[in-house]
């Protein structure tokens, strides 16, 4: 019910930064559960960061203090600021919104070189 399009992925050196953005096709005002997941080659998809309500957030331990999730309800976007990137962060990053079911973006590739 919500179309999601990610952008901002790319190739960066370890220690660098990227900012991912997810554009939603409808208003995200009032949507509580939304965030970012990632999937490395041959690995399971894992939660990176997520809003569990309008303001509370949850992060996987490996990205705490490095990544920051944010939302802009005026622009209908969900962002992920990624700092101090590590090669282990290399994955396809997916935007996720729970709105009458699970909604996923197409993914954007993040590659961190050593």
CSV table of N, CA and C in Angstrom, one decimal:
chain,number,residue,atom,x,y,z
A,1,UNK,N,0.8,-1.2,0.0
A,1,UNK,CA,0.0,0.0,0.0
A,1,UNK,C,0.9,1.3,0.0
A,2,UNK,N,2.2,1.1,0.2
A,2,UNK,CA,3.1,2.2,0.2
A,2,UNK,C,4.3,1.8,-0.7
A,3,UNK,N,4.5,2.7,-1.7
A,3,UNK,CA,5.6,2.5,-2.5
A,3,UNK,C,6.8,3.2,-1.9
A,4,UNK,N,8.0,2.5,-1.8
A,4,UNK,CA,9.2,3.0,-1.2
A,4,UNK,C,10.3,3.0,-2.2
A,5,UNK,N,11.0,4.1,-2.3
A,5,UNK,CA,12.2,4.2,-3.2
A,5,UNK,C,13.4,4.7,-2.4
A,6,UNK,N,14.4,3.9,-2.3
A,6,UNK,CA,15.6,4.2,-1.6
A,6,UNK,C,16.6,4.9,-2.6
A,7,UNK,N,17.5,5.8,-2.0
A,7,UNK,CA,18.5,6.4,-2.7
A,7,UNK,C,19.7,6.7,-1.8
A,8,UNK,N,20.8,7.0,-2.3
A,8,UNK,CA,21.9,7.4,-1.5
A,8,UNK,C,23.0,6.4,-1.3
A,9,UNK,N,22.8,5.2,-1.8
A,9,UNK,CA,23.9,4.2,-1.7
A,9,UNK,C,25.0,4.5,-2.6
A,10,UNK,N,26.1,3.8,-2.3
A,10,UNK,CA,27.3,4.0,-3.1
A,10,UNK,C,28.5,3.3,-2.6
A,11,UNK,N,29.7,3.6,-3.1
A,11,UNK,CA,30.9,3.1,-2.7
A,11,UNK,C,31.7,4.1,-1.9
A,12,UNK,N,32.1,3.7,-0.7
A,12,UNK,CA,32.8,4.6,0.2
A,12,UNK,C,34.0,3.9,0.8
A,13,UNK,N,35.0,4.6,1.3
A,13,UNK,CA,36.1,4.1,2.0
A,13,UNK,C,35.7,3.9,3.5
A,14,UNK,N,36.3,2.9,4.1
A,14,UNK,CA,36.1,2.7,5.5
A,14,UNK,C,36.4,4.0,6.3
A,15,UNK,N,35.5,4.3,7.2
A,15,UNK,CA,35.6,5.5,8.0
A,15,UNK,C,34.8,6.6,7.4
A,16,UNK,N,34.3,6.5,6.2
A,16,UNK,CA,33.5,7.5,5.5
A,16,UNK,C,32.0,7.5,5.9
A,17,UNK,N,31.2,8.3,5.3
A,17,UNK,CA,29.8,8.4,5.6
A,17,UNK,C,29.0,8.4,4.4
A,18,UNK,N,27.7,8.0,4.6
A,18,UNK,CA,26.7,8.0,3.6
A,18,UNK,C,25.4,8.3,4.2
A,19,UNK,N,24.5,9.0,3.5
A,19,UNK,CA,23.2,9.2,4.0
A,19,UNK,C,22.2,8.6,3.0
A,20,UNK,N,21.4,7.7,3.5
A,20,UNK,CA,20.4,7.0,2.7
A,20,UNK,C,19.0,7.7,2.9
A,21,UNK,N,18.2,7.7,1.9
A,21,UNK,CA,16.9,8.3,2.0
A,21,UNK,C,15.9,7.4,1.3
A,22,UNK,N,14.7,7.3,1.9
A,22,UNK,CA,13.6,6.5,1.4
A,22,UNK,C,12.4,7.4,1.2
A,23,UNK,N,11.9,7.5,0.0
A,23,UNK,CA,10.8,8.3,-0.3
A,23,UNK,C,9.5,7.4,-0.4
A,24,UNK,N,8.5,7.8,0.4
A,24,UNK,CA,7.3,7.1,0.4
A,24,UNK,C,6.2,7.7,-0.5
A,25,UNK,N,5.4,6.9,-1.0
A,25,UNK,CA,4.4,7.3,-2.0
A,25,UNK,C,3.1,8.0,-1.3
A,26,UNK,N,3.1,7.9,-0.1
A,26,UNK,CA,2.0,8.5,0.7
A,26,UNK,C,2.5,9.1,2.0
A,27,UNK,N,1.6,9.8,2.6
A,27,UNK,CA,2.0,10.4,3.9
A,27,UNK,C,2.4,9.3,4.9
A,28,UNK,N,3.5,9.6,5.6
A,28,UNK,CA,4.0,8.7,6.7
A,28,UNK,C,3.5,9.1,8.0
A,29,UNK,N,2.8,10.2,8.1
A,29,UNK,CA,2.3,10.7,9.3
A,29,UNK,C,1.4,9.7,9.9
A,30,UNK,N,1.6,9.3,11.2
A,30,UNK,CA,0.8,8.3,11.9
A,30,UNK,C,1.3,6.9,11.7
A,31,UNK,N,2.3,6.7,10.9
A,31,UNK,CA,2.9,5.4,10.7
A,31,UNK,C,4.0,5.2,11.8
A,32,UNK,N,3.9,4.3,12.6
A,32,UNK,CA,4.8,4.1,13.7
A,32,UNK,C,6.0,3.2,13.4
A,33,UNK,N,5.8,2.1,12.8
A,33,UNK,CA,6.8,1.1,12.6
A,33,UNK,C,7.4,1.3,11.2
A,34,UNK,N,8.6,1.8,11.1
A,34,UNK,CA,9.3,2.0,9.8
A,34,UNK,C,10.8,2.1,10.1
A,35,UNK,N,11.6,1.7,9.1
A,35,UNK,CA,13.0,1.7,9.4
A,35,UNK,C,13.8,1.1,8.2
A,36,UNK,N,15.0,0.7,8.6
A,36,UNK,CA,16.0,0.3,7.6
A,36,UNK,C,16.5,-1.1,8.0
A,37,UNK,N,16.6,-2.0,7.0
A,37,UNK,CA,17.1,-3.3,7.1
A,37,UNK,C,18.3,-3.4,6.1
A,38,UNK,N,19.1,-4.5,6.3
A,38,UNK,CA,20.2,-4.7,5.3
A,38,UNK,C,20.4,-6.2,5.1
A,39,UNK,N,20.9,-6.5,3.9
A,39,UNK,CA,21.2,-7.9,3.6
A,39,UNK,C,22.5,-8.0,2.9
A,40,UNK,N,23.5,-8.7,3.5
A,40,UNK,CA,24.8,-8.9,2.9
A,40,UNK,C,24.7,-10.2,2.0
A,41,UNK,N,25.6,-10.3,1.1
A,41,UNK,CA,25.6,-11.5,0.2
A,41,UNK,C,25.6,-12.8,1.0
A,42,UNK,N,24.7,-13.7,0.7
A,42,UNK,CA,24.6,-15.0,1.4
A,42,UNK,C,24.1,-14.9,2.8
A,43,UNK,N,23.7,-13.7,3.3
A,43,UNK,CA,23.3,-13.6,4.7
A,43,UNK,C,21.8,-13.3,4.8
A,44,UNK,N,21.2,-13.4,6.0
A,44,UNK,CA,19.9,-13.1,6.2
A,44,UNK,C,19.7,-11.6,6.3
A,45,UNK,N,18.5,-11.1,6.0
A,45,UNK,CA,18.2,-9.7,6.2
A,45,UNK,C,18.1,-9.4,7.7
A,46,UNK,N,18.7,-8.3,8.1
A,46,UNK,CA,18.7,-8.0,9.5
A,46,UNK,C,18.3,-6.5,9.7
A,47,UNK,N,17.7,-6.3,10.9
A,47,UNK,CA,17.3,-4.9,11.2
A,47,UNK,C,18.5,-4.1,11.5
A,48,UNK,N,18.5,-2.9,10.9
A,48,UNK,CA,19.6,-1.9,11.2
A,48,UNK,C,19.1,-0.9,12.2
A,49,UNK,N,18.0,-0.2,11.8
A,49,UNK,CA,17.5,0.8,12.7
A,49,UNK,C,16.0,0.9,12.4
A,50,UNK,N,15.2,1.2,13.4
A,50,UNK,CA,13.8,1.3,13.2
A,50,UNK,C,13.1,2.2,14.2
A,51,UNK,N,12.1,2.9,13.7
A,51,UNK,CA,11.2,3.6,14.6
A,51,UNK,C,10.2,2.6,15.1
A,52,UNK,N,9.9,2.5,16.4
A,52,UNK,CA,8.9,1.6,16.9
A,52,UNK,C,7.7,2.4,17.3
A,53,UNK,N,7.7,3.7,17.3
A,53,UNK,CA,6.6,4.6,17.4
A,53,UNK,C,7.0,5.9,16.8
A,54,UNK,N,6.3,7.0,17.1
A,54,UNK,CA,6.6,8.2,16.5
A,54,UNK,C,8.0,8.8,16.8
A,55,UNK,N,8.6,8.4,17.9
A,55,UNK,CA,9.9,8.9,18.3
A,55,UNK,C,10.9,7.9,18.8
A,56,UNK,N,10.5,6.9,19.4
A,56,UNK,CA,11.4,5.9,19.9
A,56,UNK,C,12.1,5.1,18.8
A,57,UNK,N,13.3,4.8,19.0
A,57,UNK,CA,14.1,4.1,17.9
A,57,UNK,C,14.8,2.9,18.5
A,58,UNK,N,15.2,2.0,17.6
A,58,UNK,CA,15.9,0.8,17.9
A,58,UNK,C,17.0,0.6,16.9
A,59,UNK,N,18.2,0.2,17.4
A,59,UNK,CA,19.3,0.0,16.5
A,59,UNK,C,20.0,-1.4,16.8
A,60,UNK,N,20.5,-2.0,15.8
A,60,UNK,CA,21.3,-3.2,16.0
A,60,UNK,C,22.6,-2.8,16.7
A,61,UNK,N,23.1,-3.6,17.6
A,61,UNK,CA,24.2,-3.2,18.4
A,61,UNK,C,25.4,-2.8,17.5
A,62,UNK,N,25.6,-3.4,16.4
A,62,UNK,CA,26.8,-3.1,15.6
A,62,UNK,C,26.8,-1.7,15.0
A,63,UNK,N,25.7,-1.0,15.0
A,63,UNK,CA,25.7,0.3,14.4
A,63,UNK,C,25.4,1.4,15.4
A,64,UNK,N,25.1,1.0,16.6
A,64,UNK,CA,24.8,2.0,17.6
A,64,UNK,C,26.0,3.0,17.7
A,65,UNK,N,25.7,4.3,17.9
A,65,UNK,CA,26.6,5.4,18.0
A,65,UNK,C,27.3,5.7,16.6
A,66,UNK,N,26.9,5.0,15.6
A,66,UNK,CA,27.5,5.3,14.3
A,66,UNK,C,26.4,5.7,13.3
A,67,UNK,N,25.2,5.1,13.4
A,67,UNK,CA,24.1,5.4,12.5
A,67,UNK,C,23.0,6.1,13.2
A,68,UNK,N,22.3,6.9,12.5
A,68,UNK,CA,21.2,7.7,13.1
A,68,UNK,C,20.0,7.6,12.1
A,69,UNK,N,18.8,7.1,12.6
A,69,UNK,CA,17.6,7.1,11.8
A,69,UNK,C,16.8,8.4,12.0
A,70,UNK,N,16.2,8.9,11.0
A,70,UNK,CA,15.4,10.1,11.2
A,70,UNK,C,14.2,10.0,10.2
A,71,UNK,N,13.2,10.8,10.4
A,71,UNK,CA,12.1,10.9,9.5
A,71,UNK,C,11.6,12.3,9.3
A,72,UNK,N,11.1,12.6,8.2
A,72,UNK,CA,10.6,13.9,7.9
A,72,UNK,C,9.2,13.7,7.4
A,73,UNK,N,8.2,13.9,8.2
A,73,UNK,CA,6.8,13.7,7.8
A,73,UNK,C,6.3,14.7,6.9
A,74,UNK,N,7.0,15.8,6.8
A,74,UNK,CA,6.6,16.9,5.8
A,74,UNK,C,7.0,16.4,4.4
A,75,UNK,N,8.1,15.7,4.3
A,75,UNK,CA,8.6,15.3,3.0
A,75,UNK,C,8.3,13.8,2.7
A,76,UNK,N,7.7,13.1,3.7
A,76,UNK,CA,7.4,11.7,3.5
A,76,UNK,C,8.7,10.9,3.2
A,77,UNK,N,9.7,11.2,4.0
A,77,UNK,CA,11.0,10.5,3.8
A,77,UNK,C,11.5,9.9,5.1
A,78,UNK,N,12.2,8.8,5.0
A,78,UNK,CA,12.9,8.2,6.1
A,78,UNK,C,14.4,8.1,5.7
A,79,UNK,N,15.2,8.6,6.6
A,79,UNK,CA,16.6,8.7,6.3
A,79,UNK,C,17.5,7.9,7.3
A,80,UNK,N,18.7,7.6,6.8
A,80,UNK,CA,19.6,6.9,7.7
A,80,UNK,C,21.0,7.5,7.4
A,81,UNK,N,21.5,8.2,8.4
A,81,UNK,CA,22.8,8.8,8.4
A,81,UNK,C,23.8,7.7,8.9
A,82,UNK,N,24.7,7.3,8.1
A,82,UNK,CA,25.7,6.3,8.4
A,82,UNK,C,27.1,6.9,8.5
A,83,UNK,N,27.7,6.9,9.6
A,83,UNK,CA,29.0,7.5,9.8
A,83,UNK,C,30.0,6.4,10.3
A,84,UNK,N,31.2,6.7,10.1
A,84,UNK,CA,32.3,5.7,10.5
A,84,UNK,C,32.0,4.3,9.9
A,85,UNK,N,31.8,4.3,8.6
A,85,UNK,CA,31.4,3.1,8.0
A,85,UNK,C,32.5,2.0,8.0
A,86,UNK,N,32.1,0.8,8.1
A,86,UNK,CA,33.1,-0.3,8.2
A,86,UNK,C,32.8,-1.3,7.0
A,87,UNK,N,33.8,-2.1,6.6
A,87,UNK,CA,33.5,-3.0,5.5
A,87,UNK,C,32.4,-4.0,5.9
A,88,UNK,N,32.2,-4.3,7.1
A,88,UNK,CA,31.1,-5.1,7.6
A,88,UNK,C,29.7,-4.5,7.3
A,89,UNK,N,29.7,-3.2,7.0
A,89,UNK,CA,28.4,-2.6,6.7
A,89,UNK,C,28.0,-2.8,5.3
A,90,UNK,N,28.8,-3.4,4.5
A,90,UNK,CA,28.5,-3.6,3.1
A,90,UNK,C,27.3,-4.5,3.0
A,91,UNK,N,26.3,-4.1,2.3
A,91,UNK,CA,25.0,-4.8,2.1
A,91,UNK,C,24.1,-4.0,1.2
A,92,UNK,N,23.0,-4.6,0.9
A,92,UNK,CA,21.9,-3.9,0.3
A,92,UNK,C,21.0,-3.4,1.4
A,93,UNK,N,20.7,-2.2,1.4
A,93,UNK,CA,19.9,-1.6,2.4
A,93,UNK,C,18.5,-1.4,1.9
A,94,UNK,N,17.5,-1.8,2.7
A,94,UNK,CA,16.1,-1.7,2.4
A,94,UNK,C,15.3,-0.9,3.3
A,95,UNK,N,14.5,-0.1,2.8
A,95,UNK,CA,13.5,0.7,3.5
A,95,UNK,C,12.3,-0.2,3.8
A,96,UNK,N,11.8,0.0,5.0
A,96,UNK,CA,10.6,-0.8,5.5
A,96,UNK,C,9.6,0.0,6.2
A,97,UNK,N,8.3,-0.2,5.8
A,97,UNK,CA,7.2,0.5,6.4
A,97,UNK,C,6.1,-0.5,6.7
A,98,UNK,N,5.6,-0.5,7.9
A,98,UNK,CA,4.5,-1.3,8.2
A,98,UNK,C,3.2,-0.5,8.1
A,99,UNK,N,2.5,-0.7,7.1
A,99,UNK,CA,1.2,0.0,6.9
A,99,UNK,C,0.2,-1.0,6.2
A,100,UNK,N,-0.6,-1.5,7.0
A,100,UNK,CA,-1.6,-2.6,6.6
A,100,UNK,C,-0.8,-3.7,5.9
A,101,UNK,N,0.3,-4.1,6.5
A,101,UNK,CA,1.2,-5.1,6.0
A,101,UNK,C,2.6,-4.6,5.8
A,102,UNK,N,3.4,-5.4,5.3
A,102,UNK,CA,4.8,-5.1,5.2
A,102,UNK,C,5.1,-4.5,3.8
A,103,UNK,N,5.8,-3.3,3.8
A,103,UNK,CA,6.1,-2.6,2.6
A,103,UNK,C,7.6,-2.5,2.5
A,104,UNK,N,8.2,-2.9,1.4
A,104,UNK,CA,9.7,-2.8,1.2
A,104,UNK,C,10.0,-2.0,0.0
A,105,UNK,N,11.2,-1.3,0.1
A,105,UNK,CA,11.7,-0.7,-1.1
A,105,UNK,C,12.5,-1.7,-1.9
A,106,UNK,N,13.1,-1.2,-3.0
A,106,UNK,CA,13.8,-2.1,-3.9
A,106,UNK,C,15.3,-2.4,-3.4
A,107,UNK,N,15.7,-1.5,-2.5
A,107,UNK,CA,17.1,-1.7,-2.0
A,107,UNK,C,18.1,-0.8,-2.6
A,108,UNK,N,19.1,-0.4,-1.9
A,108,UNK,CA,20.2,0.4,-2.4
A,108,UNK,C,21.5,-0.2,-1.9
A,109,UNK,N,22.4,-0.3,-2.8
A,109,UNK,CA,23.7,-1.0,-2.5
A,109,UNK,C,24.6,0.0,-1.7
A,110,UNK,N,25.2,-0.5,-0.6
A,110,UNK,CA,26.2,0.2,0.1
A,110,UNK,C,27.4,-0.7,0.1
A,111,UNK,N,28.5,-0.2,-0.4
A,111,UNK,CA,29.8,-0.9,-0.4
A,111,UNK,C,30.9,-0.1,0.3
A,112,UNK,N,31.5,-0.7,1.3
A,112,UNK,CA,32.5,0.0,2.1
A,112,UNK,C,33.8,-0.8,1.8
A,113,UNK,N,34.8,-0.1,1.3
A,113,UNK,CA,36.1,-0.7,1.0
A,113,UNK,C,37.0,-0.5,2.1
A,114,UNK,N,38.0,-1.4,2.3
A,114,UNK,CA,39.0,-1.3,3.4
A,114,UNK,C,40.2,-0.6,2.9
